[in-house]
PDB file of C-alpha atoms in Angstrom:
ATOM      1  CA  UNK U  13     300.335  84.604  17.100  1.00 54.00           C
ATOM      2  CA  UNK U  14     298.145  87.084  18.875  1.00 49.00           C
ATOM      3  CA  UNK U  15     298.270  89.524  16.826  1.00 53.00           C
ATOM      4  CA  UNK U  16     298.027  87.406  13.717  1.00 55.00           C
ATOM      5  CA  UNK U  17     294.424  86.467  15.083  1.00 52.00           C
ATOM      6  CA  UNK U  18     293.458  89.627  16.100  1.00 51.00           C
ATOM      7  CA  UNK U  19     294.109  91.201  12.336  1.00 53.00           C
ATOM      8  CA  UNK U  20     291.760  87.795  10.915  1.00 57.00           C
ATOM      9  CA  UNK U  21     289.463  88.709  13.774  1.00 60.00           C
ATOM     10  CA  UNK U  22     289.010  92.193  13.262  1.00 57.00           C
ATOM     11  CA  UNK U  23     288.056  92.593   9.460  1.00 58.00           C
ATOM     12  CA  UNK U  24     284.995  89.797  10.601  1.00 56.00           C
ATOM     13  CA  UNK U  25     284.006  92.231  13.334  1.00 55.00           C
ATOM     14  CA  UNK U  26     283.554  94.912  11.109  1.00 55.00           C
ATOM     15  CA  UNK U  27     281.930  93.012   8.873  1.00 53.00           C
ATOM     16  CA  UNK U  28     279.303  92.231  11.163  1.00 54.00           C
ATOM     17  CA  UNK U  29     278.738  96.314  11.942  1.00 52.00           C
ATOM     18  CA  UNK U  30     277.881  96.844   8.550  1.00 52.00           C
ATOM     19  CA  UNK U  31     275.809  93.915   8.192  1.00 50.00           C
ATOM     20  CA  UNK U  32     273.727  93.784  10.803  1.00 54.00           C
ATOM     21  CA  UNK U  33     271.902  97.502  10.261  1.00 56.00           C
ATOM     22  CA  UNK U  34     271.121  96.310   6.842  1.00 50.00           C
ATOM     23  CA  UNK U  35     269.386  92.976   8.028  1.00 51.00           C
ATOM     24  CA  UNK U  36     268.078  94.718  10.620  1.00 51.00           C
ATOM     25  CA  UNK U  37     266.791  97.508   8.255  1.00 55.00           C
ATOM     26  CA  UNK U  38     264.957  94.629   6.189  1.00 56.00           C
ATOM     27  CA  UNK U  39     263.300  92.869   8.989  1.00 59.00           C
ATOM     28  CA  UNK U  40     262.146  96.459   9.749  1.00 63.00           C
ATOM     29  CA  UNK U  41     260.935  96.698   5.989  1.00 69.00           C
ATOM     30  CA  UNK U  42     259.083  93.472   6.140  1.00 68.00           C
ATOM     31  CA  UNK U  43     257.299  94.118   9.141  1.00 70.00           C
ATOM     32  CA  UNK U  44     255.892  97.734   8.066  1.00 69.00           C
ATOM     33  CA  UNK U  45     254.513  96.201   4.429  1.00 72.00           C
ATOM     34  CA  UNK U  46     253.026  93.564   6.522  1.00 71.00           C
ATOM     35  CA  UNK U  47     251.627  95.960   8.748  1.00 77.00           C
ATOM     36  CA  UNK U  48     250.338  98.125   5.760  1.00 77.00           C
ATOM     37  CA  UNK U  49     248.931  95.323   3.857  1.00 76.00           C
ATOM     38  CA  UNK U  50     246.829  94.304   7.056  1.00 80.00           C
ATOM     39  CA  UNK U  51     245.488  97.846   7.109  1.00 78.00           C
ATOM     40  CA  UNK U  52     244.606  98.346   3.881  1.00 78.00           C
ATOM     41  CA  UNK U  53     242.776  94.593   3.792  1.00 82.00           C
ATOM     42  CA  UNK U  54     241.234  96.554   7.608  1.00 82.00           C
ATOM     43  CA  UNK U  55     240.361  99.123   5.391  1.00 80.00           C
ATOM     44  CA  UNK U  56     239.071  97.238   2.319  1.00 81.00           C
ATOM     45  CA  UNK U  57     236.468  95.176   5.219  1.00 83.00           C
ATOM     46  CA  UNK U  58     234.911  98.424   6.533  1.00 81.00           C
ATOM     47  CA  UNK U  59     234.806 100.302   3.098  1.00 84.00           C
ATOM     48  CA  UNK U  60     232.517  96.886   1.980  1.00 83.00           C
ATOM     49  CA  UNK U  61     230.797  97.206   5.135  1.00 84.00           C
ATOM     50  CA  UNK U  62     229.834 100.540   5.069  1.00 82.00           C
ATOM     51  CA  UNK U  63     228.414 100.138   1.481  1.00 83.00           C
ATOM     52  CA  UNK U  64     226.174  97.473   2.662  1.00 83.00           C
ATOM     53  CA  UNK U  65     225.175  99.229   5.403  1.00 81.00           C
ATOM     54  CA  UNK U  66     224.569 102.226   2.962  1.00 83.00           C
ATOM     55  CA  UNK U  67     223.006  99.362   0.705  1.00 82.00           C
ATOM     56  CA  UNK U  68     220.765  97.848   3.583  1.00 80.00           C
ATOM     57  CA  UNK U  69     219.663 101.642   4.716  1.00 79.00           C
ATOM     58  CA  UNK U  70     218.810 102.700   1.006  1.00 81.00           C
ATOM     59  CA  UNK U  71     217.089  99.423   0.348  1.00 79.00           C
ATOM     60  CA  UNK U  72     214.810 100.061   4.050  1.00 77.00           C
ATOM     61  CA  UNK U  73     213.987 103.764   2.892  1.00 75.00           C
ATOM     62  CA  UNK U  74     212.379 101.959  -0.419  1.00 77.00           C
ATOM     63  CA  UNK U  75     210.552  99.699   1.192  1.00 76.00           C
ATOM     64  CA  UNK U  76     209.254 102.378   4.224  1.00 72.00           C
ATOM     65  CA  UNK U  77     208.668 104.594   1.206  1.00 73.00           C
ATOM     66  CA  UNK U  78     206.653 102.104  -0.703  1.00 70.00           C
ATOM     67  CA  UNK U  79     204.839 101.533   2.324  1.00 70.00           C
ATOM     68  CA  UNK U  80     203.541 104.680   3.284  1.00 68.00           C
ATOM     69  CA  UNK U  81     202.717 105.503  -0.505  1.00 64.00           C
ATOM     70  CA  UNK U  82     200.767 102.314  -0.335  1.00 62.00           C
ATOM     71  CA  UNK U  83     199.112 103.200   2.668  1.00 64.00           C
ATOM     72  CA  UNK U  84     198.329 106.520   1.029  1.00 67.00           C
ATOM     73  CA  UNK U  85     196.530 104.980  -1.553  1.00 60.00           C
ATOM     74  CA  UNK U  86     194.779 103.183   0.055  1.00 62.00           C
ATOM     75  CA  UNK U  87     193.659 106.178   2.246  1.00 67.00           C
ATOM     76  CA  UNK U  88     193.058 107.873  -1.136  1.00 66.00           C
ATOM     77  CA  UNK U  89     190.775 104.820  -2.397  1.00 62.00           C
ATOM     78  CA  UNK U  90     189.015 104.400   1.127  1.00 69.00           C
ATOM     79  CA  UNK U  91     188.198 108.323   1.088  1.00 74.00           C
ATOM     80  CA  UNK U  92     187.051 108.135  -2.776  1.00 69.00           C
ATOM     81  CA  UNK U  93     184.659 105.029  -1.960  1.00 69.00           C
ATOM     82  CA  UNK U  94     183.129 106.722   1.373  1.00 73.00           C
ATOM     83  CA  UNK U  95     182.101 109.908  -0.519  1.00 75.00           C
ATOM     84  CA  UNK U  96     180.999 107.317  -3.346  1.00 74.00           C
ATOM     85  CA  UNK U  97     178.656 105.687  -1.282  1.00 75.00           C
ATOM     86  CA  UNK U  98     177.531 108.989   0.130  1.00 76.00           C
ATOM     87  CA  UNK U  99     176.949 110.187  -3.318  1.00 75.00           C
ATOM     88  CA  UNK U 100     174.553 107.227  -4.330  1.00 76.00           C
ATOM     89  CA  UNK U 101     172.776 107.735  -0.585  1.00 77.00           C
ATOM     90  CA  UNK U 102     172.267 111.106  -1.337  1.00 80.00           C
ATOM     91  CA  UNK U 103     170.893 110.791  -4.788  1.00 79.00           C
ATOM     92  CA  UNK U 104     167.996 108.105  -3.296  1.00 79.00           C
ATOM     93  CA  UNK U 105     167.241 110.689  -0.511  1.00 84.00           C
ATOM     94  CA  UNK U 106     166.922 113.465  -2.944  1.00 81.00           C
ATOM     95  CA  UNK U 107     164.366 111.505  -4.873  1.00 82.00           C
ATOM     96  CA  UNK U 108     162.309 110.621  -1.563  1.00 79.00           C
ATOM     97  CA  UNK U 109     162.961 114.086  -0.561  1.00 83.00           C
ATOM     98  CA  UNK U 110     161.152 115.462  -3.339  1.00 80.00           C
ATOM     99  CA  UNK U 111     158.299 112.969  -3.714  1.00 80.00           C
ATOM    100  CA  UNK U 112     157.527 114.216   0.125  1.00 81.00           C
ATOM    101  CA  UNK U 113     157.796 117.838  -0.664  1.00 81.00           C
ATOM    102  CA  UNK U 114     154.825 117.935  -3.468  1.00 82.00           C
ATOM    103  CA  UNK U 115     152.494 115.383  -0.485  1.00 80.00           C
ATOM    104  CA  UNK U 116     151.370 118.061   0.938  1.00 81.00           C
ATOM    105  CA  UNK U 117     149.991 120.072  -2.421  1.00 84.00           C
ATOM    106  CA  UNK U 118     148.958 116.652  -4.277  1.00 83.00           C
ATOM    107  CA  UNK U 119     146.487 116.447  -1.182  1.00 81.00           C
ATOM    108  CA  UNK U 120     145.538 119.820  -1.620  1.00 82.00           C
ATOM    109  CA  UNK U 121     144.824 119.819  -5.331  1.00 84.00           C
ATOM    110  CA  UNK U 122     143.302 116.447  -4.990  1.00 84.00           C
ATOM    111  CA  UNK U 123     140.743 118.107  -2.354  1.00 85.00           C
ATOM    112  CA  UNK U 124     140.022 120.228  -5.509  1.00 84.00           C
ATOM    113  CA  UNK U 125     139.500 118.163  -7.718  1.00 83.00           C
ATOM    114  CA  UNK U 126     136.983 116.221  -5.546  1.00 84.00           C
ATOM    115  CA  UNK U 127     134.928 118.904  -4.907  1.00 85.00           C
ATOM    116  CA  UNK U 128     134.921 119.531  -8.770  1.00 86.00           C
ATOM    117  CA  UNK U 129     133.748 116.560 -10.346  1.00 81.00           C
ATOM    118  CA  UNK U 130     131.194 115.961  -7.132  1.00 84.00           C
ATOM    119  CA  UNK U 131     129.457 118.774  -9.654  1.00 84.00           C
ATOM    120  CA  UNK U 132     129.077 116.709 -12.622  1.00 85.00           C
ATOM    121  CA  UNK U 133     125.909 115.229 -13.841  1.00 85.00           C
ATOM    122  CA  UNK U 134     127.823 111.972 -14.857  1.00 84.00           C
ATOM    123  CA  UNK U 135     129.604 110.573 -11.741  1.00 87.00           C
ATOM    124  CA  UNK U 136     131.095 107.628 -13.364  1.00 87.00           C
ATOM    125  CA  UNK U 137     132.762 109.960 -15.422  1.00 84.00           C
ATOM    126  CA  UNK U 138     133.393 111.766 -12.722  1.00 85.00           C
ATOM    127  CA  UNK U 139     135.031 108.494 -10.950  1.00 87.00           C
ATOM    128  CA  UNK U 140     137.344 107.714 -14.082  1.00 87.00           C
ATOM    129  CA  UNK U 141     138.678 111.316 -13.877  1.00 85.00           C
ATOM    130  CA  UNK U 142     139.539 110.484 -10.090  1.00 88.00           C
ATOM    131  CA  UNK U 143     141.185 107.150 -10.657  1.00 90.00           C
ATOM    132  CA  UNK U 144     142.899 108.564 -13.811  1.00 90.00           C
ATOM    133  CA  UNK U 145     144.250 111.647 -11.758  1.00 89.00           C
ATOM    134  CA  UNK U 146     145.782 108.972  -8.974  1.00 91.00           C
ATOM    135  CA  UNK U 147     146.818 106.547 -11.723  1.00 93.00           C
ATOM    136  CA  UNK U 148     149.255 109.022 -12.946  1.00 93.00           C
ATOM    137  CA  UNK U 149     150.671 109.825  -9.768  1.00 92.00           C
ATOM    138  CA  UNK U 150     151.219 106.053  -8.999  1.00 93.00           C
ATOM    139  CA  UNK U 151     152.787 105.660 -12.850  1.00 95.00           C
ATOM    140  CA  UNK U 152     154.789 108.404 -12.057  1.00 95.00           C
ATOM    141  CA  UNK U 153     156.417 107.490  -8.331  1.00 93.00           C
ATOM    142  CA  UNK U 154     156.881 103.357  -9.491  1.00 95.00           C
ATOM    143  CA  UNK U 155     158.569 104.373 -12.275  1.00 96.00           C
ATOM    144  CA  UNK U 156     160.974 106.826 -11.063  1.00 95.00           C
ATOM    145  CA  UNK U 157     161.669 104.251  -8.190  1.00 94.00           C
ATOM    146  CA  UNK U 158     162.726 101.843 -11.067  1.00 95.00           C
ATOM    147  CA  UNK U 159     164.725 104.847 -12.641  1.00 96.00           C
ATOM    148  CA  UNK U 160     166.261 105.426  -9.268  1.00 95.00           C
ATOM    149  CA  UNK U 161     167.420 102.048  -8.283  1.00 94.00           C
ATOM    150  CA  UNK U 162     169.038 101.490 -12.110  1.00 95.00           C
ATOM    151  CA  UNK U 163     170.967 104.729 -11.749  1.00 96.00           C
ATOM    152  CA  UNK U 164     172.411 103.273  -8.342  1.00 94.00           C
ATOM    153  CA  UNK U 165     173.377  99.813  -9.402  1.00 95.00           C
ATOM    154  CA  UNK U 166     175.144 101.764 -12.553  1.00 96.00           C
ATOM    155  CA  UNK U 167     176.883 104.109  -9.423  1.00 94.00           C
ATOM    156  CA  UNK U 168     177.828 100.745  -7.613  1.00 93.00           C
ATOM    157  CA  UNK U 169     179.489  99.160 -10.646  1.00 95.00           C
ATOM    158  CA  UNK U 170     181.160 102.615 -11.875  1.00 95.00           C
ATOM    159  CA  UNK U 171     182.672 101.938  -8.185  1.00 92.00           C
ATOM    160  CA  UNK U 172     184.051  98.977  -8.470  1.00 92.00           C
ATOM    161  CA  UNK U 173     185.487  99.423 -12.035  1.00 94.00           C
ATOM    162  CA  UNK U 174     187.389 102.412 -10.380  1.00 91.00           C
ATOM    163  CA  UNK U 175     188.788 100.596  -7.652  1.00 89.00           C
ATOM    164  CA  UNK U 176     190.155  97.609  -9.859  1.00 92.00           C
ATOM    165  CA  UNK U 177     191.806 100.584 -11.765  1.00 91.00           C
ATOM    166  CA  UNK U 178     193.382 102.007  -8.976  1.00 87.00           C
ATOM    167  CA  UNK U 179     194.747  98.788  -7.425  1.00 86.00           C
ATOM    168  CA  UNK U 180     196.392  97.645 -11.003  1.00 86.00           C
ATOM    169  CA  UNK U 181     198.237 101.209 -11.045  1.00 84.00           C
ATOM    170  CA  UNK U 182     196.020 102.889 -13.119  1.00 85.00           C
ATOM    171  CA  UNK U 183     194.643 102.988 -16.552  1.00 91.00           C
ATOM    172  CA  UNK U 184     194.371 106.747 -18.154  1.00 92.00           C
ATOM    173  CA  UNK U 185     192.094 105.199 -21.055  1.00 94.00           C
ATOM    174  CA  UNK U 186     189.585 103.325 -18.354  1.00 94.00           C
ATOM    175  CA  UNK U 187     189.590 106.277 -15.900  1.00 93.00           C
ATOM    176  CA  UNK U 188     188.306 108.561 -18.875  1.00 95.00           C
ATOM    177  CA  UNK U 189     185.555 105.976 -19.600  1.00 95.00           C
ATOM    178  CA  UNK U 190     184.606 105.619 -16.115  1.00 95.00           C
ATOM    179  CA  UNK U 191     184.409 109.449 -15.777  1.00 95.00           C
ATOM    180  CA  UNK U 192     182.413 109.668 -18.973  1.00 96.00           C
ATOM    181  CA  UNK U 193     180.197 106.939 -17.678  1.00 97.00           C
ATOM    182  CA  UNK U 194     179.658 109.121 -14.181  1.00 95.00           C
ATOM    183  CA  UNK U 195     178.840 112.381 -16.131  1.00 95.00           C
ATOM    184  CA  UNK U 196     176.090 110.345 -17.978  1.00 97.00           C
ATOM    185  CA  UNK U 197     174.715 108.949 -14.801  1.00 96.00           C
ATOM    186  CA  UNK U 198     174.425 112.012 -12.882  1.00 94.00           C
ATOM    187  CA  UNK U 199     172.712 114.136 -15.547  1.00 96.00           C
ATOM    188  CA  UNK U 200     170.295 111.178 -15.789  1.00 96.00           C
ATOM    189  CA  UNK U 201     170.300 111.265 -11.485  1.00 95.00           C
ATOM    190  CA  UNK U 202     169.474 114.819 -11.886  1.00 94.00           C
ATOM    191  CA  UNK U 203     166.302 113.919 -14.408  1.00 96.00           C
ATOM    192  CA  UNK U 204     164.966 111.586 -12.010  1.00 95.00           C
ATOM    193  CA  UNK U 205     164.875 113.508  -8.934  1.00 93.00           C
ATOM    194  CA  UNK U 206     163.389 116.444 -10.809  1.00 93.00           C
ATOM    195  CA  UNK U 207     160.549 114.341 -12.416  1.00 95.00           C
ATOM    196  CA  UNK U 208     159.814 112.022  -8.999  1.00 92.00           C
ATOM    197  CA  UNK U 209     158.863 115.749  -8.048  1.00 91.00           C
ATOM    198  CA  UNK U 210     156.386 116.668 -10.302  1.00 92.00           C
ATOM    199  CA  UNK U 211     152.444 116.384 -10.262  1.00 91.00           C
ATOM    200  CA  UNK U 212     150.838 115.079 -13.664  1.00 90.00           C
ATOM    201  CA  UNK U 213     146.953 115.561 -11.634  1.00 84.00           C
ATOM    202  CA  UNK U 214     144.547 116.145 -13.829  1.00 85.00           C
ATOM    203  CA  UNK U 215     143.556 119.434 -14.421  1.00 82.00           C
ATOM    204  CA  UNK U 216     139.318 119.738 -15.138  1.00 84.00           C
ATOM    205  CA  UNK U 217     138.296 122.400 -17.301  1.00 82.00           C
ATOM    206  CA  UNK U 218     134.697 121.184 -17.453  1.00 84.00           C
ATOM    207  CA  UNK U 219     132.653 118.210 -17.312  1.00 82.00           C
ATOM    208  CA  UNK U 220     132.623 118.393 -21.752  1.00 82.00           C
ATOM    209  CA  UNK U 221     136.401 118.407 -21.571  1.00 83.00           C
ATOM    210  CA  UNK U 222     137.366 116.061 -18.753  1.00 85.00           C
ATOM    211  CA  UNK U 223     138.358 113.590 -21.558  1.00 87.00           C
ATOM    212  CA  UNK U 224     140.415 115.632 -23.270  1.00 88.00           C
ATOM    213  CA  UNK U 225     142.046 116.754 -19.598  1.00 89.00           C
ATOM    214  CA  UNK U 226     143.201 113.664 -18.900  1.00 90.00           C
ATOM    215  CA  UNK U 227     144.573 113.061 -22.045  1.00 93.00           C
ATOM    216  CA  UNK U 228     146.896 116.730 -21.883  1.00 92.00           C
ATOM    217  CA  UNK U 229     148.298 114.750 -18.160  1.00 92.00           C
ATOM    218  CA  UNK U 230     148.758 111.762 -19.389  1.00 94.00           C
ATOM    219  CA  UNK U 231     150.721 113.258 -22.662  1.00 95.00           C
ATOM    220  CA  UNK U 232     152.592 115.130 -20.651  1.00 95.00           C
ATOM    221  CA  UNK U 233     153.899 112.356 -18.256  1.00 95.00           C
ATOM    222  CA  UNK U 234     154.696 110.001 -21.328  1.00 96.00           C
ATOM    223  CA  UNK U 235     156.781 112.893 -22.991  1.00 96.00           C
ATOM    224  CA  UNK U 236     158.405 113.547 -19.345  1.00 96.00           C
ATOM    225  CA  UNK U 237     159.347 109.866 -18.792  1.00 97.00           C
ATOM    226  CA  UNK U 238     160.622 109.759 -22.402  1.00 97.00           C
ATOM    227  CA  UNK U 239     162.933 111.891 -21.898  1.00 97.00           C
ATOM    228  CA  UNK U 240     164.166 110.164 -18.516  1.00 97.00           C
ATOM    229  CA  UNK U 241     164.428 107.240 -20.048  1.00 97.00           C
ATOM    230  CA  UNK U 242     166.146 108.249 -22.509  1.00 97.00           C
ATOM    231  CA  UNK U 243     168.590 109.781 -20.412  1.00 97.00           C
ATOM    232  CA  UNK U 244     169.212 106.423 -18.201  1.00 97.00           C
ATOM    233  CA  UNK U 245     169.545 104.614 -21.781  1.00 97.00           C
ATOM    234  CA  UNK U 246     172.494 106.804 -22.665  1.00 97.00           C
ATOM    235  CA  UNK U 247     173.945 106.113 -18.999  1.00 97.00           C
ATOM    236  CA  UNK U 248     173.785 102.392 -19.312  1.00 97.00           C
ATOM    237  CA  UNK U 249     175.242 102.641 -22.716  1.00 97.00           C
ATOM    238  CA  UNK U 250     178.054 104.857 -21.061  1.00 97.00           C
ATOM    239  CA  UNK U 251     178.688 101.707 -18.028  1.00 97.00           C
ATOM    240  CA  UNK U 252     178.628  99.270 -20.752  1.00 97.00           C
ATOM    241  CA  UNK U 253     181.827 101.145 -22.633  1.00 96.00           C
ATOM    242  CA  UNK U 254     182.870 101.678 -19.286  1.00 96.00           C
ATOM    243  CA  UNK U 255     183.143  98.084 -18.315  1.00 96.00           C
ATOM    244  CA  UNK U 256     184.667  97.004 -22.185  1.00 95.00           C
ATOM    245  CA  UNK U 257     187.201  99.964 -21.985  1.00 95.00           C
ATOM    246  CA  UNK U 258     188.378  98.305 -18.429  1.00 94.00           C
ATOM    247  CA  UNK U 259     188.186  95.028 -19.505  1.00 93.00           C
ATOM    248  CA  UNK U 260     190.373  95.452 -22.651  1.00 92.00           C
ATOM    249  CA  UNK U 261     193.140  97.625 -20.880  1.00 91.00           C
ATOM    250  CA  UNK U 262     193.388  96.532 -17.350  1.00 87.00           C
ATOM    251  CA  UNK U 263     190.967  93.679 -17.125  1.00 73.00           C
ATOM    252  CA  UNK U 264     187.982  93.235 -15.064  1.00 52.00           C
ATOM    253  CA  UNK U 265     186.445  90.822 -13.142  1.00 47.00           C
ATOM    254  CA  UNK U 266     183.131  89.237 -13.611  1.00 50.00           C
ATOM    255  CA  UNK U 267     181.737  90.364 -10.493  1.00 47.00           C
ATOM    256  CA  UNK U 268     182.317  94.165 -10.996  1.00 48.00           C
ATOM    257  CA  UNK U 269     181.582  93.913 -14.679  1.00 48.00           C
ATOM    258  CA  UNK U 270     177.907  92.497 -14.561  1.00 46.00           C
ATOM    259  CA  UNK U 271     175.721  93.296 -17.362  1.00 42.00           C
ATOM    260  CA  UNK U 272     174.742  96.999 -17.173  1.00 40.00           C
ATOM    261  CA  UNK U 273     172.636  96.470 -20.610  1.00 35.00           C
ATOM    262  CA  UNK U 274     169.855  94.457 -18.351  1.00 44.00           C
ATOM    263  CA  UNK U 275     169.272  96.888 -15.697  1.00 42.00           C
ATOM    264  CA  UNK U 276     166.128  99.492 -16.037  1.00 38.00           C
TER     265      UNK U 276
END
C-alpha cells in the first residue's frame, strides 16, 4: 500500500519541479515589462518636460531679445531727436550769429554815410536817404526772422513725421519723402542765414544820384529775398508731400501733420 502511494505521489512531485520554474519564470516576465513600461512612461514625462523647458527658455530669449531691440530703438529714436533739436537750435543761432557779426560794420558804414549826406544842399533829401538806408536793414532782419521761424516749424514737423515712422516699423517710401523734405529745408536754412548777414545800406555816389542809390539797394534786397523765398516755397512744398506720402503709407496724425502750406 506504501509503495502504491509513493509511485501516485512521486510523478505529482515531479510535476511540480517542472512547473514551478516556469510560473516562476512568468511572474519574473511580468514584473520586468511592468517595470519597463513604468520607465519608458518615466522617460516619456521628462522628454515632455525638457521640451517645455527648452520651449519656456526659447520663448524668454524672444521676449529678452525683443526687449533690448526695443530698447535700442528707442535709444536710436531718443539720439536722432536730441541731435534734431540741436540741429534746429543751431540753425536760429547761426542766423543771430550772423546778424551780430555785420553790427559792428553797419555802425561803421552808417557813420559814413552820415557824414556824407550832412554835405548836401538838400537835407530832406538827405533825411530820406538816411531813413531809406535803415529801412532796408529793418526789411531785411524782420523778414529773415519770419524766414527763420518757418524753416523751424517745417524742422519740428519733419520730426515728428519721422518718429511716427519709426514707431510703426518703418516706411521706406515716407522716410525718402521726409529726407527729401530735410534736403529742401536745409538748403533754404542755408539761404537764410547767409542773407540775415548781409548789408543792403545805401551806397551815395552823389547828392544828383542819391535817388537812383537807393533804388540799386533796394533792387538788390528784393532780388535777394526772392530768391529766399523762393527757396522756403520749395521747402514747404517738400513738408507738404512729406506729410501726404506719410499719411497714405503709414498714417499720420493730425497733430504732427498740421498744415505746412500756411506757414511763411
Amino acid at each position: 500500500m506504501y509503495c502504491s502511494k509513493l509511485l501516485i505521489t512521486l510523478p505529482l512531485l515531479l510535476l511540480a519541479l517542472v512547473v514551478s520554474p516556469v510560473a516562476a519564470q512568468d511572474t519574473t516576465s511580468v514584473s520586468d515589462r511592468v517595470t519597463n513600461k513604468q520607465e519608458k512612461r518615466t522617460e516619456k514625462v521628462e522628454a515632455r518636460q525638457e521640451k517645455r523647458e527648452a520651449r519656456l527658455e526659447k520663448r524668454e530669449e524672444r521676449v529678452e531679445s525683443r526687449q533690448v531691440k526695443r530698447e535700442d530703438r528707442q535709444a536710436t529714436r531718443e539720439a536722432k531727436r536730441e541731435a534734431r533739436i540741436e540741429k534746429r537750435e543751431e540753425f536760429l543761432a547761426s542766423v543771430s550769429a550772423r546778424r551780430e557779426e555785420i553790427k559792428e560794420k553797419i555802425q561803421e558804414r552808417r557813420a559814413e554815410l552820415k557824414e556824407k549826406l550832412a554835405e548836401f544842399r538838400d537835407q530832406k533829401k538827405a533825411e530820406i536817404a538816411e531813413k531809406i538806408d535803415q529801412k532796408l536793414g529793418e526789411i531785411n532782419e524782420n523778414r529773415t526772422t519770419k524766414m527763420s521761424q518757418s524753416l523751424d516749424k517745417m524742422s519740428a514737423i519733419l520730426d515728428k513725421l519721422e518718429s511716427i515712422i519709426s514707431e510703426r516699423g518703418g516706411n521706406a517710401e515716407a522716410q525718402a519723402a521726409v529726407d527729401g523734405a530735410r534736403t529742401a529745408v536745409s538748403t533754404a536754412q542755408d539761404a537764410v542765414s547767409a542773407q540775415a548777414g548781409k548789408d543792403y545800406g545805401v551806397t551815395v555816389n552823389t547828392e544828383t544820384t542819391v535817388k537812383s542809390d537807393a533804388q540799386t539797394s533796394r533792387n538788390s534786397l528784393h532780388t535777394d529775398l526772392k530768391a529766399a523765398h523762393n527757396l522756403i516755397v520749395a521747402a514747404r512744398q517738400a513738408v507738404a508731400k512729406a506729410i501726404s506720402t506719410t499719411k497714405s503709407t503709414v498714417g499720420g496724425q493730425k497733430g504732427a501733420t498740421g498744415s505746412a502750406t500756411q506757414q511763411q
